[in-house]
Amino acid sequence: MHEECLEVETEVSYVRRLAQARIDIVSAELDRRSTGRSVEDLVAMLPEILADEWPCTDPAHSRLPRHLAPSPEIAWRRGLEHLITDAMLVNLPSLSDDQLHDTLEQLGTLEREMSGQRRALHAVIDGIERDLATRHRVDHV
């Protein structure tokens, strides 16, 4: 059960990170349009757009991932998976401003949903780890 929870947490975290990156890219596209810059300018800015602005979480409160990538067999059927595909990014220049704003709203919903699921999974994982630690102490006493 512990291993399954860790795998699901990795998958949820991966989708969350994809949603966050796409939020940043779509926001940059809206900014690009409002300033009259080119699509080439947006592409050139991608490393800056995708760089973390905030400092990393305090190591005492961070989690070291045990799985670095989700299982290739993952099948997301949540209704918003089209937002985390490369097709969404390829079509970015052809979307209207209204479509981009709608996409941002949907990506925000997806990111919040994944964050909530991730927090819930962390609570379950923490509970399992406490239980395992208690069992280990009892077995070795």
Coordinates of N, CA, C and O in Angstrom, one line a residue:
M1 N 0.8 -1.2 0.0 CA 0.0 0.0 0.0 C 0.9 1.3 0.0 O 0.6 2.2 -0.7
H2 N 1.9 1.2 0.8 CA 2.9 2.3 0.9 C 3.5 2.6 -0.5 O 3.5 3.8 -1.0
E3 N 3.9 1.6 -1.2 CA 4.5 1.8 -2.5 C 3.5 2.3 -3.5 O 3.8 3.2 -4.3
E4 N 2.3 1.8 -3.5 CA 1.2 2.3 -4.4 C 0.9 3.8 -4.1 O 0.8 4.5 -5.1
C5 N 0.9 4.2 -2.9 CA 0.6 5.6 -2.6 C 1.8 6.4 -3.1 O 1.5 7.5 -3.6
L6 N 3.0 6.0 -3.0 CA 4.1 6.7 -3.5 C 4.1 6.9 -5.0 O 4.4 7.9 -5.5
E7 N 3.7 5.8 -5.7 CA 3.5 5.9 -7.1 C 2.5 6.9 -7.5 O 2.6 7.7 -8.5
V8 N 1.3 6.8 -6.9 CA 0.2 7.7 -7.2 C 0.6 9.2 -6.9 O 0.4 10.1 -7.7
E9 N 1.4 9.4 -5.8 CA 1.8 10.7 -5.4 C 2.8 11.3 -6.5 O 2.7 12.4 -6.9
T10 N 3.6 10.4 -7.0 CA 4.5 10.8 -8.1 C 3.7 11.3 -9.3 O 4.0 12.3 -10.0
E11 N 2.7 10.5 -9.7 CA 1.9 10.8 -10.8 C 1.1 12.1 -10.6 O 1.1 13.0 -11.5
V12 N 0.5 12.3 -9.5 CA -0.2 13.5 -9.2 C 0.7 14.7 -9.2 O 0.4 15.8 -9.7
S13 N 1.9 14.6 -8.6 CA 2.9 15.7 -8.6 C 3.4 16.0 -10.0 O 3.5 17.2 -10.3
Y14 N 3.5 15.0 -10.8 CA 3.9 15.2 -12.2 C 2.9 16.0 -13.0 O 3.2 17.0 -13.6
V15 N 1.6 15.7 -12.8 CA 0.5 16.4 -13.5 C 0.4 17.8 -12.9 O 0.3 18.8 -13.7
R16 N 0.6 18.0 -11.7 CA 0.6 19.3 -11.0 C 1.7 20.2 -11.6 O 1.5 21.3 -11.9
R17 N 2.9 19.6 -11.7 CA 4.0 20.4 -12.3 C 3.8 20.8 -13.7 O 4.1 21.9 -14.2
L18 N 3.2 19.8 -14.5 CA 2.8 20.2 -15.9 C 1.8 21.3 -16.0 O 1.9 22.2 -16.8
A19 N 0.8 21.2 -15.1 CA -0.2 22.3 -15.1 C 0.5 23.6 -14.7 O 0.2 24.7 -15.3
Q20 N 1.3 23.6 -13.7 CA 2.0 24.9 -13.3 C 2.8 25.5 -14.4 O 2.8 26.7 -14.6
A21 N 3.6 24.6 -15.1 CA 4.4 25.1 -16.2 C 3.5 25.7 -17.3 O 3.9 26.7 -17.9
R22 N 2.4 25.0 -17.6 CA 1.5 25.5 -18.7 C 0.9 26.8 -18.2 O 0.6 27.7 -19.1
I23 N 0.6 27.0 -17.0 CA 0.0 28.3 -16.5 C 1.0 29.4 -16.8 O 0.7 30.4 -17.3
D24 N 2.3 29.1 -16.5 CA 3.3 30.1 -16.7 C 3.5 30.4 -18.2 O 3.6 31.6 -18.6
I25 N 3.4 29.4 -19.0 CA 3.5 29.6 -20.5 C 2.4 30.4 -21.1 O 2.5 31.3 -21.9
V26 N 1.1 30.0 -20.7 CA -0.1 30.7 -21.2 C -0.1 32.1 -20.7 O -0.4 33.0 -21.5
S27 N 0.3 32.3 -19.5 CA 0.4 33.7 -19.0 C 1.4 34.5 -19.8 O 1.2 35.7 -20.1
A28 N 2.6 33.9 -20.1 CA 3.6 34.6 -20.9 C 3.1 34.9 -22.3 O 3.4 35.9 -22.9
E29 N 2.3 34.0 -22.8 CA 1.7 34.2 -24.2 C 0.8 35.4 -24.1 O 0.8 36.2 -25.0
L30 N -0.1 35.5 -23.1 CA -0.9 36.7 -23.0 C -0.1 38.0 -22.9 O -0.4 39.0 -23.5
D31 N 0.9 37.9 -22.1 CA 1.8 39.0 -21.9 C 2.5 39.4 -23.2 O 2.6 40.6 -23.6
R32 N 3.0 38.4 -24.0 CA 3.6 38.6 -25.3 C 2.7 39.3 -26.2 O 3.1 40.3 -26.9
R33 N 1.4 38.9 -26.2 CA 0.5 39.5 -27.1 C 0.2 41.0 -26.8 O 0.1 41.8 -27.6
S34 N 0.1 41.2 -25.5 CA -0.2 42.6 -25.0 C 1.0 43.6 -25.3 O 0.8 44.8 -25.4
T35 N 2.2 43.0 -25.4 CA 3.4 43.9 -25.6 C 3.8 43.9 -27.1 O 4.8 44.5 -27.4
G36 N 3.2 43.1 -27.9 CA 3.5 43.1 -29.3 C 4.7 42.3 -29.7 O 5.2 42.4 -30.8
R37 N 5.2 41.5 -28.8 CA 6.4 40.6 -29.1 C 6.0 39.5 -30.0 O 4.8 39.1 -30.1
S38 N 7.0 38.8 -30.6 CA 6.7 37.7 -31.5 C 6.7 36.3 -30.8 O 7.1 36.2 -29.6
V39 N 6.2 35.3 -31.5 CA 6.2 34.0 -31.0 C 7.7 33.5 -30.7 O 8.0 32.8 -29.7
E40 N 8.6 34.0 -31.6 CA 10.0 33.7 -31.4 C 10.5 34.2 -30.1 O 11.3 33.6 -29.4
D41 N 10.0 35.4 -29.7 CA 10.4 36.0 -28.4 C 9.9 35.1 -27.3 O 10.7 34.9 -26.3
L42 N 8.7 34.6 -27.4 CA 8.2 33.7 -26.4 C 9.0 32.4 -26.3 O 9.4 32.0 -25.1
V43 N 9.4 31.8 -27.4 CA 10.2 30.6 -27.4 C 11.6 30.9 -26.7 O 12.0 30.1 -25.9
A44 N 12.1 32.0 -27.1 CA 13.4 32.4 -26.5 C 13.4 32.6 -25.0 O 14.3 32.4 -24.3
M45 N 12.2 33.0 -24.5 CA 12.0 33.3 -23.1 C 11.7 32.0 -22.3 O 11.6 32.1 -21.0
L46 N 11.4 30.9 -22.9 CA 11.0 29.7 -22.2 C 11.9 29.3 -21.0 O 11.4 29.0 -19.9
P47 N 13.2 29.3 -21.2 CA 14.0 29.0 -20.0 C 13.7 29.9 -18.8 O 13.6 29.4 -17.6
E48 N 13.6 31.1 -19.0 CA 13.3 32.1 -18.0 C 11.9 31.9 -17.4 O 11.6 31.9 -16.2
I49 N 10.9 31.6 -18.3 CA 9.5 31.4 -17.9 C 9.4 30.2 -17.0 O 8.7 30.2 -16.0
L50 N 10.1 29.1 -17.3 CA 10.0 27.9 -16.6 C 11.0 27.8 -15.4 O 10.9 26.8 -14.7
A51 N 11.8 28.7 -15.2 CA 12.7 28.7 -14.1 C 11.9 29.0 -12.8 O 11.0 29.9 -12.8
D52 N 12.3 28.4 -11.7 CA 11.6 28.6 -10.4 C 12.1 30.0 -9.9 O 13.2 30.3 -9.8
E53 N 11.1 30.8 -9.6 CA 11.4 32.2 -9.0 C 11.6 32.1 -7.5 O 12.3 32.9 -7.0
W54 N 10.9 31.2 -6.9 CA 10.9 31.1 -5.4 C 11.9 30.2 -4.9 O 12.3 29.2 -5.6
P55 N 12.4 30.4 -3.7 CA 13.4 29.5 -3.2 C 12.7 28.1 -2.9 O 11.5 28.0 -2.7
C56 N 13.5 27.1 -2.9 CA 13.1 25.8 -2.6 C 12.5 25.7 -1.2 O 12.8 26.5 -0.4
T57 N 11.7 24.7 -1.0 CA 11.1 24.5 0.3 C 12.2 24.2 1.3 O 13.2 23.6 1.0
D58 N 12.0 24.7 2.5 CA 12.9 24.4 3.6 C 13.2 22.9 3.6 O 12.2 22.1 3.7
P59 N 14.4 22.4 3.6 CA 14.7 21.0 3.6 C 14.0 20.2 4.7 O 13.7 19.1 4.5
A60 N 13.8 20.8 5.8 CA 13.2 20.1 7.0 C 11.7 19.8 6.7 O 11.1 18.9 7.3
H61 N 11.1 20.6 5.7 CA 9.7 20.4 5.4 C 9.5 19.9 4.0 O 8.4 19.9 3.5
S62 N 10.6 19.5 3.3 CA 10.4 19.0 1.9 C 10.4 17.4 1.9 O 10.7 16.8 2.9
R63 N 10.0 16.9 0.8 CA 9.9 15.4 0.7 C 10.9 15.0 -0.5 O 10.8 15.6 -1.6
L64 N 11.7 14.1 -0.2 CA 12.6 13.5 -1.2 C 11.8 12.5 -2.0 O 11.3 11.6 -1.5
P65 N 11.7 12.8 -3.3 CA 10.9 11.8 -4.1 C 11.6 10.5 -4.2 O 12.8 10.4 -4.4
R66 N 10.8 9.4 -4.1 CA 11.3 8.1 -4.2 C 11.1 7.6 -5.6 O 11.8 6.7 -6.0
H67 N 10.2 8.2 -6.3 CA 10.0 7.9 -7.7 C 10.2 9.2 -8.5 O 9.6 10.2 -8.2
L68 N 11.1 9.1 -9.5 CA 11.4 10.4 -10.1 C 10.5 10.7 -11.3 O 10.4 11.8 -11.8
A69 N 9.8 9.7 -11.8 CA 8.9 9.9 -12.9 C 7.7 9.0 -12.8 O 7.8 7.9 -12.1
P70 N 6.6 9.4 -13.3 CA 5.4 8.5 -13.2 C 5.5 7.3 -14.0 O 6.3 7.2 -15.0
S71 N 4.7 6.3 -13.7 CA 4.7 5.1 -14.5 C 4.2 5.4 -15.9 O 3.3 6.2 -16.1
P72 N 4.9 4.8 -16.9 CA 4.5 5.0 -18.3 C 3.0 4.5 -18.5 O 2.4 4.9 -19.5
E73 N 2.5 3.7 -17.7 CA 1.2 3.1 -17.9 C 0.1 4.0 -17.4 O -1.1 3.7 -17.4
I74 N 0.4 5.2 -16.8 CA -0.6 6.1 -16.2 C -1.6 6.5 -17.3 O -1.2 6.8 -18.4
A75 N -2.8 6.4 -16.9 CA -3.9 6.8 -17.8 C -4.8 7.9 -17.1 O -5.6 7.5 -16.3
W76 N -4.6 9.1 -17.4 CA -5.3 10.2 -16.8 C -6.7 10.3 -17.5 O -6.7 10.7 -18.6
R77 N -7.7 10.1 -16.7 CA -9.1 10.3 -17.3 C -9.9 11.2 -16.4 O -10.9 10.8 -15.8
R78 N -9.4 12.4 -16.2 CA -10.0 13.4 -15.3 C -10.8 14.4 -16.0 O -11.4 15.3 -15.4
G79 N -10.7 14.5 -17.3 CA -11.5 15.5 -18.1 C -10.7 16.7 -18.5 O -11.1 17.4 -19.4
L80 N -9.6 16.9 -17.8 CA -8.8 18.1 -18.1 C -7.4 17.7 -18.7 O -6.5 18.6 -18.8
E81 N -7.2 16.4 -19.0 CA -5.9 16.0 -19.4 C -5.4 16.6 -20.7 O -4.2 16.7 -21.0
H82 N -6.4 17.1 -21.5 CA -6.0 17.8 -22.8 C -5.2 19.1 -22.5 O -4.4 19.5 -23.3
L83 N -5.3 19.6 -21.3 CA -4.5 20.8 -20.9 C -3.0 20.5 -20.7 O -2.2 21.4 -20.7
I84 N -2.7 19.3 -20.4 CA -1.3 19.0 -20.1 C -0.6 18.2 -21.3 O 0.4 17.5 -21.1
T85 N -1.2 18.3 -22.5 CA -0.6 17.7 -23.6 C 0.2 18.7 -24.4 O 0.0 19.9 -24.3
D86 N 1.1 18.2 -25.2 CA 1.9 19.1 -26.0 C 1.1 19.8 -27.1 O 1.4 20.9 -27.6
A87 N -0.1 19.2 -27.5 CA -0.9 19.8 -28.5 C -1.4 21.1 -28.0 O -1.6 22.1 -28.8
M88 N -1.7 21.3 -26.7 CA -2.1 22.6 -26.2 C -1.1 23.6 -26.5 O -1.4 24.7 -26.9
L89 N 0.2 23.3 -26.2 CA 1.3 24.3 -26.4 C 1.5 24.6 -27.9 O 1.8 25.7 -28.2
V90 N 1.4 23.6 -28.7 CA 1.6 23.8 -30.2 C 0.5 24.8 -30.7 O 0.8 25.6 -31.6
N91 N -0.7 24.7 -30.2 CA -1.8 25.5 -30.7 C -1.9 26.9 -30.0 O -2.8 27.7 -30.4
L92 N -1.0 27.1 -29.1 CA -1.1 28.4 -28.3 C -1.2 29.6 -29.2 O -2.1 30.5 -29.0
P93 N -0.4 29.8 -30.2 CA -0.5 31.1 -31.0 C -1.8 31.2 -31.8 O -2.3 32.3 -32.1
S94 N -2.5 30.1 -32.0 CA -3.8 30.2 -32.8 C -5.0 30.4 -31.9 O -6.1 30.6 -32.4
L95 N -4.8 30.3 -30.6 CA -6.0 30.5 -29.6 C -6.3 31.9 -29.5 O -5.4 32.8 -29.4
S96 N -7.5 32.2 -29.3 CA -7.9 33.6 -29.0 C -7.6 34.0 -27.6 O -7.3 33.1 -26.7
D97 N -7.6 35.3 -27.3 CA -7.4 35.7 -25.9 C -8.4 35.1 -24.9 O -8.0 34.6 -23.8
D98 N -9.6 35.0 -25.4 CA -10.7 34.4 -24.5 C -10.4 32.9 -24.3 O -10.6 32.4 -23.2
Q99 N -9.9 32.2 -25.3 CA -9.6 30.8 -25.1 C -8.4 30.7 -24.2 O -8.4 29.7 -23.4
L100 N -7.4 31.6 -24.3 CA -6.3 31.5 -23.4 C -6.7 31.8 -21.9 O -6.2 31.1 -21.0
H101 N -7.6 32.7 -21.7 CA -8.1 33.0 -20.4 C -8.9 31.8 -19.8 O -8.7 31.4 -18.7
D102 N -9.7 31.2 -20.7 CA -10.4 30.0 -20.3 C -9.4 28.9 -20.0 O -9.6 28.1 -19.0
T103 N -8.4 28.7 -20.8 CA -7.4 27.7 -20.5 C -6.7 27.9 -19.2 O -6.5 27.0 -18.4
L104 N -6.3 29.2 -18.9 CA -5.7 29.5 -17.6 C -6.6 29.1 -16.5 O -6.1 28.6 -15.5
E105 N -7.9 29.4 -16.6 CA -8.8 29.1 -15.5 C -8.9 27.6 -15.3 O -8.9 27.1 -14.2
Q106 N -9.0 26.8 -16.4 CA -9.0 25.4 -16.3 C -7.7 24.8 -15.8 O -7.7 23.9 -15.0
L107 N -6.6 25.4 -16.2 CA -5.3 24.9 -15.6 C -5.2 25.2 -14.1 O -4.7 24.4 -13.4
G108 N -5.7 26.3 -13.7 CA -5.8 26.7 -12.3 C -6.6 25.7 -11.5 O -6.2 25.2 -10.4
T109 N -7.7 25.3 -12.1 CA -8.6 24.3 -11.5 C -7.8 22.9 -11.4 O -7.9 22.3 -10.3
L110 N -7.2 22.5 -12.4 CA -6.4 21.3 -12.4 C -5.3 21.3 -11.4 O -5.1 20.4 -10.6
E111 N -4.6 22.4 -11.4 CA -3.5 22.6 -10.4 C -4.0 22.5 -9.0 O -3.4 21.8 -8.1
R112 N -5.1 23.2 -8.7 CA -5.6 23.1 -7.3 C -6.1 21.7 -7.0 O -5.9 21.3 -5.8
E113 N -6.8 21.1 -7.9 CA -7.2 19.7 -7.7 C -6.0 18.8 -7.4 O -6.1 18.0 -6.4
M114 N -5.0 18.9 -8.2 CA -3.8 18.0 -8.0 C -3.1 18.4 -6.7 O -2.7 17.5 -6.0
S115 N -3.1 19.7 -6.3 CA -2.5 20.0 -5.0 C -3.2 19.5 -3.8 O -2.6 19.0 -2.9
G116 N -4.6 19.5 -3.9 CA -5.4 18.9 -2.9 C -5.2 17.4 -2.8 O -5.1 16.9 -1.7
Q117 N -5.2 16.8 -3.9 CA -4.9 15.3 -3.9 C -3.6 15.0 -3.4 O -3.4 14.0 -2.6
R118 N -2.6 15.8 -3.7 CA -1.2 15.6 -3.3 C -1.1 15.7 -1.7 O -0.5 14.9 -1.1
R119 N -1.8 16.7 -1.2 CA -1.8 16.9 0.3 C -2.5 15.7 1.0 O -2.0 15.2 2.0
A120 N -3.6 15.3 0.4 CA -4.3 14.1 1.0 C -3.4 12.9 0.9 O -3.3 12.1 1.9
L121 N -2.7 12.7 -0.2 CA -1.8 11.5 -0.3 C -0.7 11.6 0.7 O -0.3 10.6 1.3
H122 N -0.1 12.8 0.9 CA 0.9 13.0 1.9 C 0.4 12.6 3.3 O 1.2 12.0 4.0
A123 N -0.8 12.9 3.6 CA -1.3 12.6 4.9 C -1.4 11.0 5.0 O -1.1 10.5 6.1
V124 N -1.9 10.4 4.0 CA -2.0 8.9 4.0 C -0.6 8.3 4.1 O -0.3 7.4 4.9
I125 N 0.4 8.8 3.3 CA 1.7 8.3 3.3 C 2.3 8.5 4.7 O 3.0 7.5 5.2
D126 N 2.2 9.6 5.3 CA 2.7 9.9 6.6 C 2.1 8.9 7.6 O 2.8 8.4 8.5
G127 N 0.8 8.7 7.5 CA 0.1 7.7 8.4 C 0.7 6.3 8.3 O 1.0 5.6 9.3
I128 N 0.9 5.9 7.0 CA 1.5 4.5 6.8 C 2.9 4.5 7.3 O 3.3 3.5 8.0
E129 N 3.7 5.5 7.1 CA 5.0 5.5 7.6 C 5.1 5.5 9.1 O 5.9 4.8 9.7
R130 N 4.2 6.2 9.8 CA 4.1 6.2 11.3 C 3.8 4.8 11.7 O 4.4 4.3 12.7
D131 N 2.8 4.2 11.1 CA 2.4 2.8 11.4 C 3.6 1.8 11.2 O 3.8 1.0 12.1
L132 N 4.3 2.0 10.1 CA 5.4 1.1 9.8 C 6.5 1.3 10.9 O 7.1 0.3 11.4
A133 N 6.8 2.5 11.3 CA 7.8 2.8 12.3 C 7.4 2.2 13.6 O 8.2 1.6 14.4
T134 N 6.1 2.3 14.0 CA 5.6 1.7 15.3 C 5.8 0.2 15.2 O 6.2 -0.4 16.2
R135 N 5.4 -0.4 14.1 CA 5.5 -1.9 14.0 C 7.0 -2.3 14.1 O 7.3 -3.3 14.7
H136 N 7.9 -1.5 13.5 CA 9.3 -1.8 13.5 C 9.8 -1.7 14.9 O 10.6 -2.6 15.4
R137 N 9.4 -0.7 15.7 CA 9.8 -0.6 17.1 C 9.3 -1.7 17.9 O 10.1 -2.3 18.8
V138 N 8.1 -2.1 17.8 CA 7.5 -3.2 18.5 C 8.2 -4.5 18.2 O 8.4 -5.3 19.1
D139 N 8.5 -4.7 17.0 CA 9.2 -6.0 16.5 C 10.6 -6.1 17.1 O 11.1 -7.2 17.2
H140 N 11.2 -5.0 17.4 CA 12.6 -5.0 17.8 C 12.8 -4.7 19.3 O 13.9 -4.5 19.8
V141 N 11.7 -4.7 20.0 CA 11.8 -4.5 21.5 C 11.9 -5.8 22.2 O 11.7 -6.8 21.9

